[in-house]
Short mmCIF file of C-alpha atoms and ligand atoms in Angstrom, two decimals:
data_model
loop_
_atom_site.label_atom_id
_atom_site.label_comp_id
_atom_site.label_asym_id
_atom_site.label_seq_id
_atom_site.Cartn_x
_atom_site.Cartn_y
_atom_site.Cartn_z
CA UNK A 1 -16.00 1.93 -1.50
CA UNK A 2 -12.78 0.96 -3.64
CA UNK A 3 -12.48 -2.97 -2.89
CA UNK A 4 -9.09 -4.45 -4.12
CA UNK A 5 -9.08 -8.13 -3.57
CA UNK A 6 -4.99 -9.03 -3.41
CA UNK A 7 -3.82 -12.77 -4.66
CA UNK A 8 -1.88 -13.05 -1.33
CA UNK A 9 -1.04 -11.31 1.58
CA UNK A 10 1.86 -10.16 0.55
CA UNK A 11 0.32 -8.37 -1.97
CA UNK A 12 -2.07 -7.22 0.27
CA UNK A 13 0.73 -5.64 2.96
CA UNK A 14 2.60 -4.11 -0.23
CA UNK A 15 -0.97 -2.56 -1.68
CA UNK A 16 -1.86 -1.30 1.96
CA UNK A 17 1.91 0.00 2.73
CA UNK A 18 1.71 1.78 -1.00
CA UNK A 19 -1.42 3.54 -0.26
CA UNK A 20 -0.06 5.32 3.17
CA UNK A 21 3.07 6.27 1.47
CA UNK A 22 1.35 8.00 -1.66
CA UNK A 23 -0.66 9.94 1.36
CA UNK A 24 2.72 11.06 2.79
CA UNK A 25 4.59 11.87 -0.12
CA UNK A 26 1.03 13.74 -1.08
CA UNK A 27 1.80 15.28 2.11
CA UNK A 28 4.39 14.90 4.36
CA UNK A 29 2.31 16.55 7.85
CA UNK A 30 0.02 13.62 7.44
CA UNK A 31 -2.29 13.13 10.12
CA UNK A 32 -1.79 9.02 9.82
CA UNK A 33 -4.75 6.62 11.84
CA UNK A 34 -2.90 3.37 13.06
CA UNK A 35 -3.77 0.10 14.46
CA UNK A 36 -2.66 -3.04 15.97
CA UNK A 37 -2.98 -6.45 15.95
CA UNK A 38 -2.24 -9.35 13.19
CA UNK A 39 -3.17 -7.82 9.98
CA UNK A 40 -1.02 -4.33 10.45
CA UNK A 41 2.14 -6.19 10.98
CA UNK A 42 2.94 -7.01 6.98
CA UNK A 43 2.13 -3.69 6.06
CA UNK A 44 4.20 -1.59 8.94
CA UNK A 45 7.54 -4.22 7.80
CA UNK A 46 6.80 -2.66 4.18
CA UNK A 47 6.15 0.82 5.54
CA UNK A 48 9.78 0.18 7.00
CA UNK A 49 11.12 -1.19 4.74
CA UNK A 50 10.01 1.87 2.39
CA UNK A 51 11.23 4.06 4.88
CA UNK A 52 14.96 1.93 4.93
CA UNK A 53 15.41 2.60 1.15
CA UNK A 54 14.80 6.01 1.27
CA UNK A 55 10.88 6.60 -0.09
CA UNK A 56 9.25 7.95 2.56
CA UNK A 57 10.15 10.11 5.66
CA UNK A 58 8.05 10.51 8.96
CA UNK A 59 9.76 13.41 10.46
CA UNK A 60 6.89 15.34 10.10
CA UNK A 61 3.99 12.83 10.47
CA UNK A 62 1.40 12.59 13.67
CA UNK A 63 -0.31 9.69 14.54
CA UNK A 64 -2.78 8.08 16.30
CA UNK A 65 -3.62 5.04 17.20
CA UNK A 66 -7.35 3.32 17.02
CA UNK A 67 -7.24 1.61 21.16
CA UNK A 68 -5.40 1.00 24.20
CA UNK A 69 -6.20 -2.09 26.67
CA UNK A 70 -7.90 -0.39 30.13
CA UNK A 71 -5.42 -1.97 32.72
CA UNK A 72 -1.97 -1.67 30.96
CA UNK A 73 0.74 0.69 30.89
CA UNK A 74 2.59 1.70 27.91
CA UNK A 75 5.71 -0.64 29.18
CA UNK A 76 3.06 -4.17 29.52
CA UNK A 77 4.23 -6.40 26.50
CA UNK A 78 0.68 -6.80 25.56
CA UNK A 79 0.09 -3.04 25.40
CA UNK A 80 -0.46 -1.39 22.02
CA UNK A 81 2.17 1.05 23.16
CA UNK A 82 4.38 -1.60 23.44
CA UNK A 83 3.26 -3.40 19.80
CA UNK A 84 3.45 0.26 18.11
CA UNK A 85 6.94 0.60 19.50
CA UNK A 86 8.30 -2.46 18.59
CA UNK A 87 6.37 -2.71 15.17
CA UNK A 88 7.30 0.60 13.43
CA UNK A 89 7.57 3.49 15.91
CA UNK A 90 10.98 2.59 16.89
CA UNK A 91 12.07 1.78 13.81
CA UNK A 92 11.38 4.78 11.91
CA UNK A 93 12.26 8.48 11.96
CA UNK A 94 8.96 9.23 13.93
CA UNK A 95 8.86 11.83 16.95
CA UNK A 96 7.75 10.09 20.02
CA UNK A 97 5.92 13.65 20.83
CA UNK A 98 4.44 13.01 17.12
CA UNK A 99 2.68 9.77 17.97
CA UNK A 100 -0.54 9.15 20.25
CA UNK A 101 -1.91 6.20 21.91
CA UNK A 102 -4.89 6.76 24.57
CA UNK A 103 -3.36 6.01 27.82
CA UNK A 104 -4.88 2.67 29.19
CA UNK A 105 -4.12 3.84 32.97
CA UNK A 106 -5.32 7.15 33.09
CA UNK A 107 -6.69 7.67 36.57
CA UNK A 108 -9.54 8.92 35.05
CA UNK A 109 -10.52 6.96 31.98
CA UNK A 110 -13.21 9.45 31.07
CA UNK A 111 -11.43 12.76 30.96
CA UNK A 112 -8.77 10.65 28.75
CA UNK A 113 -11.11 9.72 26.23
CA UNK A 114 -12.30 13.14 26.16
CA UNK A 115 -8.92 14.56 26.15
CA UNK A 116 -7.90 12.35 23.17
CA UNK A 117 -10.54 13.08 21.16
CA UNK A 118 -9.38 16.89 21.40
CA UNK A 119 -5.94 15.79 20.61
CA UNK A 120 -7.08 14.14 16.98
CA UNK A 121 -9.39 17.66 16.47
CA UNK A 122 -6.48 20.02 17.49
CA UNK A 123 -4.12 18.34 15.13
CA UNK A 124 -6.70 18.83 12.31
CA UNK A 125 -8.26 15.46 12.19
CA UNK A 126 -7.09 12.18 10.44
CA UNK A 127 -6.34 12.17 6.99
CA UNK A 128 -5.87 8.44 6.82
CA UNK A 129 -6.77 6.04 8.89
CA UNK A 130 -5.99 2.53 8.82
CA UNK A 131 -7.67 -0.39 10.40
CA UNK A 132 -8.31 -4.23 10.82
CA UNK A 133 -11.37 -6.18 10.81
CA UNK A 134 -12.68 -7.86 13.90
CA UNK A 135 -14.17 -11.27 13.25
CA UNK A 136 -17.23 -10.02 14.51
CA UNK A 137 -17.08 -7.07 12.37
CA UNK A 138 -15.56 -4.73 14.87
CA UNK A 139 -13.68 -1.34 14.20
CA UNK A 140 -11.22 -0.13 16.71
CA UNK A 141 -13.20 -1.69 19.66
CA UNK A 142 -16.62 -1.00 18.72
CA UNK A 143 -18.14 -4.05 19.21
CA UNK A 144 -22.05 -4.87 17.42
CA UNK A 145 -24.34 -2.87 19.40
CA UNK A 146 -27.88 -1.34 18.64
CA UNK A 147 -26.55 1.98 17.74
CA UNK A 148 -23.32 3.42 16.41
CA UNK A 149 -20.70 4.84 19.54
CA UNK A 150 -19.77 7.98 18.50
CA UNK A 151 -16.51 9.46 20.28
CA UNK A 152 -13.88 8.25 21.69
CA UNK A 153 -14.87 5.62 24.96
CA UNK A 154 -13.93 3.21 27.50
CA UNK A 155 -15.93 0.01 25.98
CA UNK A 156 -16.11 -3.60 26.92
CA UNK A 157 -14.66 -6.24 24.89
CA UNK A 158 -17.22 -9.14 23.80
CA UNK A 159 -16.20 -13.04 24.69
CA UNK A 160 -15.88 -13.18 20.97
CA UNK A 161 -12.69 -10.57 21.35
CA UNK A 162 -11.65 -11.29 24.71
CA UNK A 163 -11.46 -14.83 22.92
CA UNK A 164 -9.77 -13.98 19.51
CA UNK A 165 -7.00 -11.90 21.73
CA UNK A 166 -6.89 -14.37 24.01
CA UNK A 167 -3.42 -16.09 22.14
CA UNK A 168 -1.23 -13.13 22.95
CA UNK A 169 -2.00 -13.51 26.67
CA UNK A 170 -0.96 -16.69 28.61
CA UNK A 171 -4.32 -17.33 29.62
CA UNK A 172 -8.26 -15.75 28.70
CA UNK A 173 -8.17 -14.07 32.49
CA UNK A 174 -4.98 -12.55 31.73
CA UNK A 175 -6.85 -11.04 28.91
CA UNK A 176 -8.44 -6.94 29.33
CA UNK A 177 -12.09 -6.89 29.46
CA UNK A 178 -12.26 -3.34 29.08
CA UNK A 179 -10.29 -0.87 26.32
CA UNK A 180 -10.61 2.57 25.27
CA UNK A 181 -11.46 3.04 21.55
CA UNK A 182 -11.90 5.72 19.22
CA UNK A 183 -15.67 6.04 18.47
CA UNK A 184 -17.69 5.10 14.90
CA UNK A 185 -17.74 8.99 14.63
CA UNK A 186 -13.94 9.19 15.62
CA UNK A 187 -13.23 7.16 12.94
CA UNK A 188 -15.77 8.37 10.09
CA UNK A 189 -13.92 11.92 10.74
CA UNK A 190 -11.17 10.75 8.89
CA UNK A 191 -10.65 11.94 5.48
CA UNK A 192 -9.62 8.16 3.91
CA UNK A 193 -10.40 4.76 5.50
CA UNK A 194 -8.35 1.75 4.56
CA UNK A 195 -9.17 -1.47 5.93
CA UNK A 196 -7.30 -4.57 5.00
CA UNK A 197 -8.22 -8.33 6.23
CA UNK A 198 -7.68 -11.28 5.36
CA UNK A 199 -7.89 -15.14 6.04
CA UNK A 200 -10.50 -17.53 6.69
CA UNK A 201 -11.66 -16.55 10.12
CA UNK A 202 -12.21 -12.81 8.65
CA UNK A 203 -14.22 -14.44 5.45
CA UNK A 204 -17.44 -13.88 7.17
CA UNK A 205 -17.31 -10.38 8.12
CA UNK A 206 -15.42 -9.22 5.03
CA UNK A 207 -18.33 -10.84 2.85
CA UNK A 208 -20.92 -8.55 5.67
CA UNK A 209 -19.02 -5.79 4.94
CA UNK A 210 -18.87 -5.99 1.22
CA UNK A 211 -22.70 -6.45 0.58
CA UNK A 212 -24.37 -6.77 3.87
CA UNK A 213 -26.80 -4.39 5.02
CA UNK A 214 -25.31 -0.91 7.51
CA UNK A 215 -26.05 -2.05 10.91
CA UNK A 216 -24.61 -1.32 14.06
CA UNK A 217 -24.65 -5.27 14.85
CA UNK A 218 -21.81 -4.96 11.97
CA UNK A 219 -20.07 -2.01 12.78
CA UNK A 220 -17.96 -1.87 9.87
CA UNK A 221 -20.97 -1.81 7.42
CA UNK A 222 -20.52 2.00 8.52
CA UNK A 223 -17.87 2.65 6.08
CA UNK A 224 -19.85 1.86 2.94
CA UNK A 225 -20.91 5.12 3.72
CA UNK A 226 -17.93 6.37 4.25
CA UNK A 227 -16.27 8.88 0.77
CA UNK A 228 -13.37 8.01 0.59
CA UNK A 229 -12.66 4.33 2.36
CA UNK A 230 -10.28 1.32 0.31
CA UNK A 231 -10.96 -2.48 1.65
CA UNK A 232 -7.82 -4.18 0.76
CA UNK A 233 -8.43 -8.22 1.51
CA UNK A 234 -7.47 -11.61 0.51
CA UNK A 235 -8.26 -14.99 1.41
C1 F6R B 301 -6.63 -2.97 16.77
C2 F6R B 301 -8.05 -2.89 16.55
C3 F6R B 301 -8.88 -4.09 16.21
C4 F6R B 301 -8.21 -5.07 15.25
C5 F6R B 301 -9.11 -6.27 15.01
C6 F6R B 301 -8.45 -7.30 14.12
O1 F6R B 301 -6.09 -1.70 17.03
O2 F6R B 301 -8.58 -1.85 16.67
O3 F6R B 301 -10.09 -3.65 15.64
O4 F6R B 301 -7.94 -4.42 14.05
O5 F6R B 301 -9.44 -6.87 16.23
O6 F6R B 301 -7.37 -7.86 14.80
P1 F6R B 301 -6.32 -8.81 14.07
O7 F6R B 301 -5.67 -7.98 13.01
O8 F6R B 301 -5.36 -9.22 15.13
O9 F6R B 301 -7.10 -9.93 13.49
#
């Protein structure tokens, strides 16, 4: 693993924002892995702002995102539709065709995990995915278990999530208890990793993740056996 420890989150978002426009200048088809939440936002307003001035270009970039809340359609405020939308999608040069998000009210949630997994294969897999740290050391929405989920599923949020996601709701019932995810697999598929975190509440898991053993109680101990992943963090 390359571990870059930034002095602030600033230059954290900057580092992180840097490192997916040298992969689309690289090459400009890039198959780009997204997610949502707090620690994205700073590094999609740089991504933006590179894109304002002129440095990078997603006319020709796919992505797809990490999850989708089961229960909410792509117009709910809490949706990651919604969030990807407001938070770079709309204010870039992307195709809406170009960009996927697993539908969270597919009528059947099965054949839309399988469906999306086909979608990331057909399009000839990630090259870079980025993602967040849960404070329980989840990826995407793979929560600790006793063994790595593979593919792309409908999984069930832990009271530790449900709780941490809990502020963007206006109360913990409003909150999804279910979400569709990308799988561990899903997500080792992809040719680079970069995870950024920061803060005190992520100090815990970042430390697990560093030098902590691979377990799938800690899902993102995975990645140290990942090729090819960055950690970007700060306190
Ligand atoms: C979001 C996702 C989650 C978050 C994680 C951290 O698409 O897959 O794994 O990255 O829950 O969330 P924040 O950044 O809000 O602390």
């Amino acid at each position: 693993m390359n571990v870059i420890k930034a002095k602030s989150v600033e230059e954290l978002n900057k580092k992180a924002a840097v490192m997916i426009a040298g992969q689309m200048l690289e090459k400009p088809d890039s198959v780009l892995g997204f997610a949502t939440g707090s620690s994205p936002l700073g590094t999609y307003a740089e991504l933006i702002r590179l894109y304002q001035e002129g440095t990078i270009d997603f006319r020709q970039v796919t992505t797809f995102n990490l999850d989708e809340y089961v229960g909410l359609g792509q117009d709910h405020p809490q949706s990651y539709h919604y969030f990807m939308k407001e938070n770079l999608f709309s204010k870039v040069n992307i195709k809406a065709e170009n960009t996927h998000i697993p539908s969270g009210v597919a009528a059947d949630a099965q054949a839309e995990c399988r469906r999306y997994e086909e979608a990331i294969g057909a399009a000839g897999g990630v090259d870079l995915q980025l993602l967040g740290l849960g404070r329980n050391g989840h990826i995407g929405f793979n929560e600790p278990d006793s063994i790595f989920g593979k593919e792309t599923s409908v999984v069930k949020l832990t009271e530790s999530t449900i709780e941490a996601n809990t502020r963007f709701f206006e109360s913990p019932r409003e909150v999804p208890k279910e979400a569709i995810s990308m799988g561990i697999g899903t997500i080792m598929k992809a040719r680079k990793i970069l995870l950024i975190a920061y803060g005190a509440d992520k100090k815990e898991a970042i430390e697990k993740l560093l030098n902590g053993e691979v377990s799938p109680q800690m899902p993102a101990s995975i990645l140290q056996l990942h090729p090819q992943t960055t950690i970007i963090y700060a306190d």
